Short mmCIF file of N, CA and C in Angstrom, two decimals:
data_model
loop_
_atom_site.label_atom_id
_atom_site.label_comp_id
_atom_site.label_asym_id
_atom_site.label_seq_id
_atom_site.Cartn_x
_atom_site.Cartn_y
_atom_site.Cartn_z
N MET A 116 -38.81 -9.89 -12.18
CA MET A 116 -38.74 -10.10 -10.99
C MET A 116 -37.50 -10.83 -10.71
N ARG A 117 -37.70 -12.44 -11.22
CA ARG A 117 -36.84 -13.36 -11.45
C ARG A 117 -35.30 -12.54 -11.66
N THR A 118 -35.59 -12.07 -13.00
CA THR A 118 -34.16 -11.54 -13.44
C THR A 118 -33.30 -10.84 -12.11
N ALA A 119 -34.53 -9.52 -11.95
CA ALA A 119 -33.53 -9.14 -10.76
C ALA A 119 -33.26 -9.71 -9.78
N PHE A 120 -33.53 -10.10 -9.58
CA PHE A 120 -33.54 -11.18 -8.09
C PHE A 120 -32.16 -11.93 -8.48
N GLY A 121 -31.94 -12.45 -9.35
CA GLY A 121 -31.13 -12.66 -9.81
C GLY A 121 -29.76 -12.02 -9.97
N ALA A 122 -29.81 -11.00 -10.57
CA ALA A 122 -28.59 -10.22 -10.64
C ALA A 122 -28.37 -9.72 -9.51
N ALA A 123 -29.34 -9.21 -8.23
CA ALA A 123 -28.54 -8.96 -7.27
C ALA A 123 -27.90 -9.80 -6.60
N VAL A 124 -28.47 -11.76 -6.23
CA VAL A 124 -27.51 -11.96 -5.65
C VAL A 124 -26.26 -12.10 -6.43
N ALA A 125 -26.24 -12.59 -7.79
CA ALA A 125 -24.73 -12.49 -8.59
C ALA A 125 -24.21 -11.61 -8.42
N VAL A 126 -24.62 -9.99 -8.05
CA VAL A 126 -24.10 -8.85 -8.16
C VAL A 126 -23.28 -9.31 -6.40
N VAL A 127 -23.64 -9.71 -5.41
CA VAL A 127 -23.60 -9.86 -3.71
C VAL A 127 -22.27 -10.79 -3.99
N LEU A 128 -22.76 -12.09 -4.88
CA LEU A 128 -21.74 -13.29 -4.53
C LEU A 128 -20.48 -12.54 -5.54
N THR A 129 -20.65 -12.04 -6.34
CA THR A 129 -19.17 -11.68 -7.12
C THR A 129 -18.51 -10.27 -5.83
N ALA A 130 -18.90 -9.59 -5.51
CA ALA A 130 -18.24 -8.71 -4.91
C ALA A 130 -18.11 -9.93 -3.45
N GLY A 131 -18.11 -10.89 -3.06
CA GLY A 131 -17.91 -11.87 -1.89
C GLY A 131 -16.77 -12.05 -2.22
N ILE A 132 -16.82 -12.60 -3.60
CA ILE A 132 -15.98 -13.03 -4.15
C ILE A 132 -14.90 -12.42 -4.04
N GLY A 133 -14.25 -11.05 -4.57
CA GLY A 133 -13.01 -10.46 -4.22
C GLY A 133 -12.91 -9.94 -2.96
N TRP A 134 -14.05 -9.89 -2.18
CA TRP A 134 -13.22 -9.21 -0.84
C TRP A 134 -12.37 -10.59 0.00
N CYS A 135 -13.18 -12.13 -0.70
CA CYS A 135 -12.29 -12.68 0.33
C CYS A 135 -10.96 -12.72 -0.29
N ASP A 136 -10.67 -12.30 -1.64
CA ASP A 136 -8.95 -12.30 -1.59
C ASP A 136 -8.43 -11.66 -0.86
N VAL A 137 -9.32 -10.83 -0.42
CA VAL A 137 -8.31 -10.10 0.37
C VAL A 137 -7.48 -10.26 1.78
N THR A 138 -6.56 -9.87 1.55
CA THR A 138 -5.28 -10.59 2.92
C THR A 138 -5.52 -9.17 4.31
N LYS A 139 -6.51 -9.01 5.00
CA LYS A 139 -6.25 -8.63 6.28
C LYS A 139 -4.33 -8.39 6.84
N PRO A 140 -4.63 -6.62 6.63
CA PRO A 140 -2.94 -6.18 8.16
C PRO A 140 -2.47 -7.47 8.17
N GLN A 141 -3.07 -8.03 9.62
CA GLN A 141 -2.78 -9.33 10.63
C GLN A 141 -2.52 -10.31 9.79
N ASP A 142 -3.17 -10.46 8.55
CA ASP A 142 -2.97 -11.80 8.53
C ASP A 142 -1.52 -11.54 7.38
N VAL A 143 -0.95 -10.89 6.79
CA VAL A 143 0.09 -10.82 5.73
C VAL A 143 1.15 -11.81 5.89
N ILE A 144 1.82 -12.44 5.41
CA ILE A 144 3.36 -13.42 5.79
C ILE A 144 4.62 -12.74 4.76
N TYR A 145 5.06 -12.02 5.71
CA TYR A 145 6.39 -11.83 5.80
C TYR A 145 7.18 -12.86 5.47
N VAL A 146 8.19 -12.75 4.44
CA VAL A 146 9.31 -13.72 4.34
C VAL A 146 10.41 -12.80 4.21
N ASP A 147 11.86 -12.88 5.31
CA ASP A 147 12.89 -12.06 5.23
C ASP A 147 12.16 -10.89 4.54
N GLY A 148 11.05 -10.05 4.84
CA GLY A 148 10.30 -8.42 4.93
C GLY A 148 9.60 -8.49 3.09
N ALA A 149 9.53 -9.62 2.31
CA ALA A 149 9.03 -9.95 1.43
C ALA A 149 7.97 -10.39 1.57
N VAL A 150 6.86 -10.16 0.20
CA VAL A 150 5.66 -10.28 0.39
C VAL A 150 5.22 -11.22 -0.74
N ALA A 151 5.32 -12.16 -0.78
CA ALA A 151 4.98 -12.84 -1.96
C ALA A 151 3.75 -12.51 -2.76
N ALA A 152 2.91 -12.92 -1.64
CA ALA A 152 0.81 -13.16 -2.38
C ALA A 152 0.55 -11.19 -2.06
N SER A 153 -0.12 -11.52 -3.59
CA SER A 153 -0.70 -10.19 -3.84
C SER A 153 -1.81 -10.01 -2.42
N LEU A 154 -2.03 -8.92 -1.88
CA LEU A 154 -2.59 -8.40 -0.79
C LEU A 154 -3.90 -8.81 -0.99
N SER A 155 -4.80 -8.13 -2.36
CA SER A 155 -6.00 -7.74 -2.75
C SER A 155 -6.07 -9.11 -4.01
N GLY A 156 -5.35 -10.03 -4.42
CA GLY A 156 -6.05 -10.98 -5.01
C GLY A 156 -6.13 -10.39 -6.40
N LYS A 157 -5.67 -8.94 -6.57
CA LYS A 157 -6.31 -8.62 -8.00
C LYS A 157 -5.15 -7.42 -8.37
N PRO A 158 -4.83 -7.68 -9.83
CA PRO A 158 -3.53 -6.64 -9.94
C PRO A 158 -3.88 -5.26 -9.74
N GLY A 159 -2.17 -4.98 -9.44
CA GLY A 159 -2.47 -3.48 -9.49
C GLY A 159 -2.19 -2.51 -10.83
N ASP A 160 -2.60 -1.26 -10.26
CA ASP A 160 -2.91 -0.41 -11.36
C ASP A 160 -1.98 0.58 -11.27
N PRO A 161 -0.59 0.82 -11.90
CA PRO A 161 0.76 1.55 -12.32
C PRO A 161 -0.45 2.78 -12.11
N ALA A 162 -1.39 3.35 -13.26
CA ALA A 162 -1.96 4.88 -12.77
C ALA A 162 -1.96 5.50 -11.99
N VAL A 163 -3.37 4.70 -11.32
CA VAL A 163 -3.49 4.88 -10.13
C VAL A 163 -2.95 4.90 -8.26
N GLY A 164 -1.44 3.80 -9.03
CA GLY A 164 -0.42 4.49 -7.75
C GLY A 164 0.06 5.18 -8.03
N ALA A 165 0.62 6.16 -8.92
CA ALA A 165 1.18 6.90 -8.87
C ALA A 165 0.63 8.25 -8.18
N GLU A 166 -0.77 7.77 -8.57
CA GLU A 166 -1.93 8.71 -8.04
C GLU A 166 -1.89 8.97 -6.51
N VAL A 167 -1.51 7.30 -5.77
CA VAL A 167 -1.78 7.33 -4.81
C VAL A 167 0.02 8.19 -3.87
N MET A 168 0.90 7.53 -4.82
CA MET A 168 2.31 8.41 -4.35
C MET A 168 2.35 9.45 -4.16
N ASN A 169 1.43 10.30 -5.52
CA ASN A 169 1.42 11.79 -5.45
C ASN A 169 0.96 12.47 -4.02
N LYS A 170 -0.38 12.02 -3.23
CA LYS A 170 -0.95 12.64 -2.44
C LYS A 170 -1.49 11.86 -1.70
N GLY A 171 -2.16 11.96 -0.68
CA GLY A 171 -3.49 11.73 0.70
C GLY A 171 -2.50 10.87 1.39
N ALA A 172 -2.81 9.54 1.53
CA ALA A 172 -2.52 8.42 2.59
C ALA A 172 -1.17 8.57 2.23
N GLY A 173 -0.75 7.92 0.55
CA GLY A 173 0.48 7.90 0.44
C GLY A 173 1.30 8.84 0.64
N ASN A 174 1.23 9.27 0.00
CA ASN A 174 2.50 10.62 -0.17
C ASN A 174 3.69 10.85 -0.28
N CYS A 175 3.82 9.27 -1.02
CA CYS A 175 5.40 9.15 -0.75
C CYS A 175 6.40 10.32 -1.30
N ILE A 176 6.00 11.03 -2.15
CA ILE A 176 7.48 11.94 -2.66
C ILE A 176 6.92 12.92 -1.51
N ALA A 177 6.64 13.10 -0.13
CA ALA A 177 7.13 13.69 0.76
C ALA A 177 8.33 13.25 1.59
N CYS A 178 8.99 11.78 0.66
CA CYS A 178 10.24 11.60 1.65
C CYS A 178 10.83 10.91 0.34
N HIS A 179 10.40 10.65 -0.74
CA HIS A 179 11.61 9.66 -1.50
C HIS A 179 11.22 10.55 -2.91
N GLN A 180 12.34 10.40 -4.14
CA GLN A 180 12.15 11.48 -5.07
C GLN A 180 11.86 10.29 -5.99
N VAL A 181 11.47 11.38 -7.52
CA VAL A 181 11.03 10.05 -8.72
C VAL A 181 11.37 10.98 -9.60
N SER A 182 12.33 10.80 -10.98
CA SER A 182 12.03 11.68 -11.68
C SER A 182 10.91 11.34 -12.97
N ALA A 183 10.51 10.28 -12.60
CA ALA A 183 8.89 10.50 -14.15
C ALA A 183 8.48 11.35 -12.68
N LEU A 184 8.53 12.09 -11.45
CA LEU A 184 7.10 12.71 -11.16
C LEU A 184 7.25 13.96 -10.94
N SER A 185 8.79 14.01 -12.01
CA SER A 185 8.96 15.48 -11.45
C SER A 185 8.27 16.66 -11.83
N HIS A 186 7.53 16.55 -12.29
CA HIS A 186 6.17 17.91 -12.52
C HIS A 186 5.37 17.92 -10.94
N LEU A 187 5.25 17.28 -9.96
CA LEU A 187 4.72 17.42 -8.91
C LEU A 187 6.33 18.11 -7.96
N PRO A 188 4.92 18.85 -7.21
CA PRO A 188 6.58 19.65 -6.30
C PRO A 188 6.53 18.81 -5.38
N PHE A 189 7.53 19.10 -4.48
CA PHE A 189 7.97 19.03 -3.06
C PHE A 189 8.42 17.43 -2.80
N HIS A 190 9.28 17.12 -3.71
CA HIS A 190 9.65 15.62 -2.96
C HIS A 190 10.97 15.60 -1.73
N GLY A 191 10.63 14.93 -1.55
CA GLY A 191 11.49 14.94 -0.06
C GLY A 191 12.82 14.03 -0.16
N GLU A 192 13.88 14.57 0.57
CA GLU A 192 15.46 13.53 0.54
C GLU A 192 15.58 12.59 1.75
N ILE A 193 14.32 12.35 2.85
CA ILE A 193 14.56 11.51 3.82
C ILE A 193 14.88 10.22 3.36
N GLY A 194 13.77 9.61 2.18
CA GLY A 194 14.03 8.27 1.52
C GLY A 194 14.93 8.14 0.47
N PRO A 195 15.23 6.65 0.43
CA PRO A 195 15.87 7.07 -1.08
C PRO A 195 15.19 7.17 -2.40
N MET A 196 16.35 7.99 -2.95
CA MET A 196 15.32 8.40 -4.30
C MET A 196 15.12 6.19 -5.57
N LEU A 197 13.76 6.55 -5.96
CA LEU A 197 13.08 5.71 -5.98
C LEU A 197 13.30 5.57 -7.61
N ASP A 198 14.27 6.11 -8.55
CA ASP A 198 14.54 5.52 -10.13
C ASP A 198 15.37 4.36 -9.78
N GLY A 199 15.30 3.41 -10.88
CA GLY A 199 15.21 1.80 -11.21
C GLY A 199 14.65 1.44 -9.63
N VAL A 200 14.20 1.54 -9.05
CA VAL A 200 14.00 0.63 -7.97
C VAL A 200 13.15 -0.47 -8.34
N ALA A 201 12.35 -0.66 -9.51
CA ALA A 201 12.20 -2.21 -10.11
C ALA A 201 13.40 -2.58 -10.29
N ASP A 202 14.59 -2.31 -10.53
CA ASP A 202 15.44 -3.02 -10.88
C ASP A 202 16.61 -3.66 -9.53
N ARG A 203 15.90 -3.39 -8.54
CA ARG A 203 17.15 -3.21 -7.37
C ARG A 203 15.85 -4.58 -7.19
N TRP A 204 14.57 -4.20 -6.56
CA TRP A 204 13.83 -5.30 -5.70
C TRP A 204 13.02 -6.27 -6.63
N THR A 205 12.52 -7.11 -5.90
CA THR A 205 11.46 -8.00 -6.54
C THR A 205 9.55 -7.33 -6.45
N VAL A 206 9.58 -8.17 -6.62
CA VAL A 206 7.93 -7.24 -6.99
C VAL A 206 7.31 -7.84 -5.18
N ALA A 207 7.99 -9.02 -4.42
CA ALA A 207 7.47 -9.17 -3.91
C ALA A 207 8.37 -8.14 -2.15
N GLU A 208 9.17 -8.20 -2.55
CA GLU A 208 10.41 -7.17 -1.82
C GLU A 208 9.58 -5.73 -1.93
N LEU A 209 8.91 -5.31 -3.39
CA LEU A 209 8.44 -4.04 -2.90
C LEU A 209 7.21 -4.08 -2.23
N ARG A 210 6.29 -4.86 -2.42
CA ARG A 210 5.07 -5.33 -1.59
C ARG A 210 5.23 -5.55 -0.21
N GLY A 211 6.48 -5.95 0.53
CA GLY A 211 6.60 -5.87 1.85
C GLY A 211 7.12 -4.36 2.59
N ILE A 212 8.02 -3.77 1.57
CA ILE A 212 8.25 -2.43 1.90
C ILE A 212 7.28 -1.53 2.12
N VAL A 213 6.66 -1.80 1.12
CA VAL A 213 5.30 -0.78 1.11
C VAL A 213 4.25 -1.14 1.67
N ALA A 214 4.22 -2.54 2.13
CA ALA A 214 3.23 -2.77 3.52
C ALA A 214 3.83 -2.15 5.00
N ASN A 215 4.80 -2.99 5.13
CA ASN A 215 5.43 -2.29 6.30
C ASN A 215 6.88 -2.67 6.34
N ALA A 216 7.80 -1.60 5.68
CA ALA A 216 9.03 -1.73 5.84
C ALA A 216 9.85 -1.63 6.96
N LYS A 217 8.89 -1.47 8.25
CA LYS A 217 10.07 -1.78 9.28
C LYS A 217 10.00 -3.45 9.57
N VAL A 218 9.95 -4.61 8.48
CA VAL A 218 10.10 -5.69 9.05
C VAL A 218 11.36 -5.99 7.73
N MET A 219 11.52 -5.44 7.17
CA MET A 219 13.04 -5.81 6.38
C MET A 219 14.01 -4.40 6.72
N PHE A 220 13.70 -3.50 7.41
CA PHE A 220 14.50 -2.38 7.62
C PHE A 220 13.85 -1.88 9.06
N GLU A 221 14.67 -2.57 10.21
CA GLU A 221 14.25 -2.15 11.78
C GLU A 221 14.69 -0.95 11.68
N GLY A 222 13.92 -0.01 12.19
CA GLY A 222 13.85 1.66 12.61
C GLY A 222 13.70 2.10 11.70
N SER A 223 13.32 1.72 10.08
CA SER A 223 12.78 2.72 9.47
C SER A 223 12.14 3.87 10.05
N MET A 224 11.77 4.69 9.07
CA MET A 224 11.24 5.96 9.30
C MET A 224 9.94 5.93 8.34
N MET A 225 10.51 5.06 7.25
CA MET A 225 8.83 4.98 6.62
C MET A 225 7.79 4.36 7.72
N PRO A 226 6.38 5.43 7.13
CA PRO A 226 5.42 4.77 7.75
C PRO A 226 5.10 3.06 7.59
N SER A 227 4.12 2.49 8.20
CA SER A 227 3.80 1.41 7.75
C SER A 227 2.32 1.54 6.92
N PHE A 228 2.07 1.27 6.35
CA PHE A 228 1.01 1.44 5.10
C PHE A 228 0.05 0.75 5.56
N TYR A 229 0.76 -1.09 5.88
CA TYR A 229 -0.59 -1.65 5.98
C TYR A 229 -0.43 -2.54 7.27
N ARG A 230 -0.38 -1.98 8.02
CA ARG A 230 -1.01 -2.50 9.35
C ARG A 230 -1.64 -2.31 10.35
N THR A 231 -1.69 -2.77 11.11
CA THR A 231 -3.84 -2.12 12.45
C THR A 231 -3.05 -2.36 14.02
N ASP A 232 -1.95 -3.67 14.15
CA ASP A 232 -2.12 -3.49 15.49
C ASP A 232 -0.10 -3.11 16.06
N GLY A 233 0.15 -3.20 16.63
CA GLY A 233 1.70 -3.42 17.36
C GLY A 233 2.02 -1.93 17.70
N PHE A 234 1.22 -0.97 17.45
CA PHE A 234 1.77 0.76 17.80
C PHE A 234 1.83 0.74 19.62
N ILE A 235 3.11 1.52 19.38
CA ILE A 235 3.27 2.20 21.14
C ILE A 235 2.08 3.06 21.33
N ARG A 236 2.35 3.83 20.27
CA ARG A 236 1.06 5.11 20.90
C ARG A 236 1.02 5.90 20.06
N LEU A 237 -0.61 5.27 19.78
CA LEU A 237 -1.25 5.56 18.27
C LEU A 237 -1.88 6.65 18.75
N GLY A 238 -1.87 7.78 17.63
CA GLY A 238 -2.14 9.68 17.81
C GLY A 238 -4.02 8.82 16.82
N ASP A 239 -4.55 10.14 17.19
CA ASP A 239 -5.41 10.20 16.30
C ASP A 239 -5.44 11.54 14.96
N ALA A 240 -5.39 11.12 14.31
CA ALA A 240 -4.81 11.96 13.05
C ALA A 240 -4.01 12.68 13.37
N TYR A 241 -4.24 14.23 13.35
CA TYR A 241 -3.01 15.38 12.97
C TYR A 241 -3.81 15.82 14.25
N THR A 242 -4.28 15.56 15.79
CA THR A 242 -5.22 15.77 16.42
C THR A 242 -4.11 15.94 17.82
N GLY A 243 -3.17 15.59 17.71
CA GLY A 243 -2.43 15.14 19.52
C GLY A 243 -2.75 14.20 20.15
N ASP A 244 -4.06 14.02 19.99
CA ASP A 244 -4.55 12.64 20.84
C ASP A 244 -4.49 11.82 20.49
N ALA A 245 -4.33 11.15 22.01
CA ALA A 245 -4.38 9.73 21.92
C ALA A 245 -5.70 8.62 21.05
N HIS A 246 -5.29 8.10 19.70
CA HIS A 246 -6.21 7.25 19.21
C HIS A 246 -7.35 6.43 20.29
N GLY A 247 -8.68 6.43 20.15
CA GLY A 247 -9.68 6.32 21.10
C GLY A 247 -10.29 4.54 20.86
N ASP A 248 -10.65 3.91 21.20
CA ASP A 248 -10.65 2.50 21.32
C ASP A 248 -11.57 1.70 19.99
N GLY A 249 -11.77 3.02 19.15
CA GLY A 249 -12.32 2.04 17.77
C GLY A 249 -11.17 1.14 16.85
N GLU A 250 -11.65 0.78 16.30
CA GLU A 250 -11.03 -0.15 15.48
C GLU A 250 -9.78 0.67 14.47
N VAL A 251 -8.12 0.05 14.11
CA VAL A 251 -7.95 1.32 13.74
C VAL A 251 -7.33 0.76 12.09
N GLN A 252 -7.58 1.68 11.00
CA GLN A 252 -7.54 1.55 9.43
C GLN A 252 -6.33 1.41 9.00
N PRO A 253 -6.04 0.43 8.19
CA PRO A 253 -4.47 1.09 7.58
C PRO A 253 -4.38 2.26 6.23
N LEU A 254 -3.04 2.96 6.52
CA LEU A 254 -3.17 3.48 6.01
C LEU A 254 -3.40 3.62 4.58
N LEU A 255 -3.19 2.40 3.62
CA LEU A 255 -3.38 1.82 2.41
C LEU A 255 -4.15 0.71 2.41
N THR A 256 -5.38 0.65 1.06
CA THR A 256 -6.03 -0.34 1.65
C THR A 256 -5.53 -1.37 0.56
N ALA A 257 -5.33 -2.47 0.62
CA ALA A 257 -4.60 -3.86 0.12
C ALA A 257 -4.00 -3.45 -1.27
N GLN A 258 -5.33 -2.84 -2.19
CA GLN A 258 -5.55 -2.90 -3.53
C GLN A 258 -4.73 -1.16 -3.91
N GLN A 259 -4.30 -0.76 -2.90
CA GLN A 259 -3.57 0.68 -3.39
C GLN A 259 -2.31 0.28 -2.64
N VAL A 260 -1.79 -0.51 -1.94
CA VAL A 260 -0.47 -1.63 -2.09
C VAL A 260 -0.20 -1.74 -3.15
N GLU A 261 -0.85 -2.51 -3.76
CA GLU A 261 -0.95 -3.48 -5.12
C GLU A 261 -0.56 -2.37 -6.26
N ASP A 262 -1.26 -1.04 -5.94
CA ASP A 262 -0.96 0.02 -6.99
C ASP A 262 -0.10 0.62 -6.76
N VAL A 263 0.60 1.10 -6.07
CA VAL A 263 1.84 1.51 -5.56
C VAL A 263 3.26 0.14 -6.23
N VAL A 264 2.82 -0.52 -5.69
CA VAL A 264 3.91 -1.80 -6.26
C VAL A 264 4.18 -1.39 -7.56
N ALA A 265 2.61 -1.77 -8.54
CA ALA A 265 2.79 -1.88 -9.86
C ALA A 265 3.26 -0.38 -10.17
N TYR A 266 3.09 0.29 -9.84
CA TYR A 266 3.65 2.15 -10.21
C TYR A 266 5.36 1.67 -10.03
N LEU A 267 5.86 1.31 -9.25
CA LEU A 267 7.06 1.09 -8.78
C LEU A 267 7.89 0.24 -9.92
N LEU A 268 6.56 -0.85 -10.36
CA LEU A 268 7.46 -2.16 -11.10
C LEU A 268 8.06 -0.68 -12.32
N THR A 269 7.21 0.22 -12.99
CA THR A 269 7.73 0.67 -13.98
C THR A 269 8.53 1.38 -13.85
N LEU A 270 9.33 1.99 -12.70
CA LEU A 270 10.42 2.57 -12.50
C LEU A 270 11.89 1.52 -12.38
N LYS A 271 12.51 1.45 -13.82
CA LYS A 271 13.56 1.01 -14.28
C LYS A 271 14.61 2.18 -14.75
N GLU A 272 15.80 1.31 -14.60
CA GLU A 272 17.26 2.18 -14.70
C GLU A 272 16.79 2.55 -16.37
N GLU A 273 17.00 3.90 -16.94
CA GLU A 273 16.90 3.97 -18.15
C GLU A 273 18.23 2.81 -19.33
#
């Protein structure tokens, strides 16, 4: 019985430690558009980052082209080509751009993926209705931002 209780306490404490390392969207520190510190406190996974770029909340390829993901359909041409992006930007700059590109590029059409405040007219998903009074969630989690950044860091010039 004691062992089970001790194990349960250890799991709760370990989960709490991981949560403490997550930077909330409103607490992100931008310096010239760059974010030096990891948002999740954990390294990103490039394989997961590639998945986030392909579908769901990230869907980066809807606007950007990535040769390494050429097997996926419907690459967009609104944003810049991401091939070689790791040679053009630092990890801190990439993190800042993915989290909230509007800090570095005022007027950018890129969504703010890790932002929850400061919106002028926030909509409720794709309904056309205004968002209610509930809490606004970021489009990506802190870990998903780190995963996308880890994937982008693999995109070097050949």
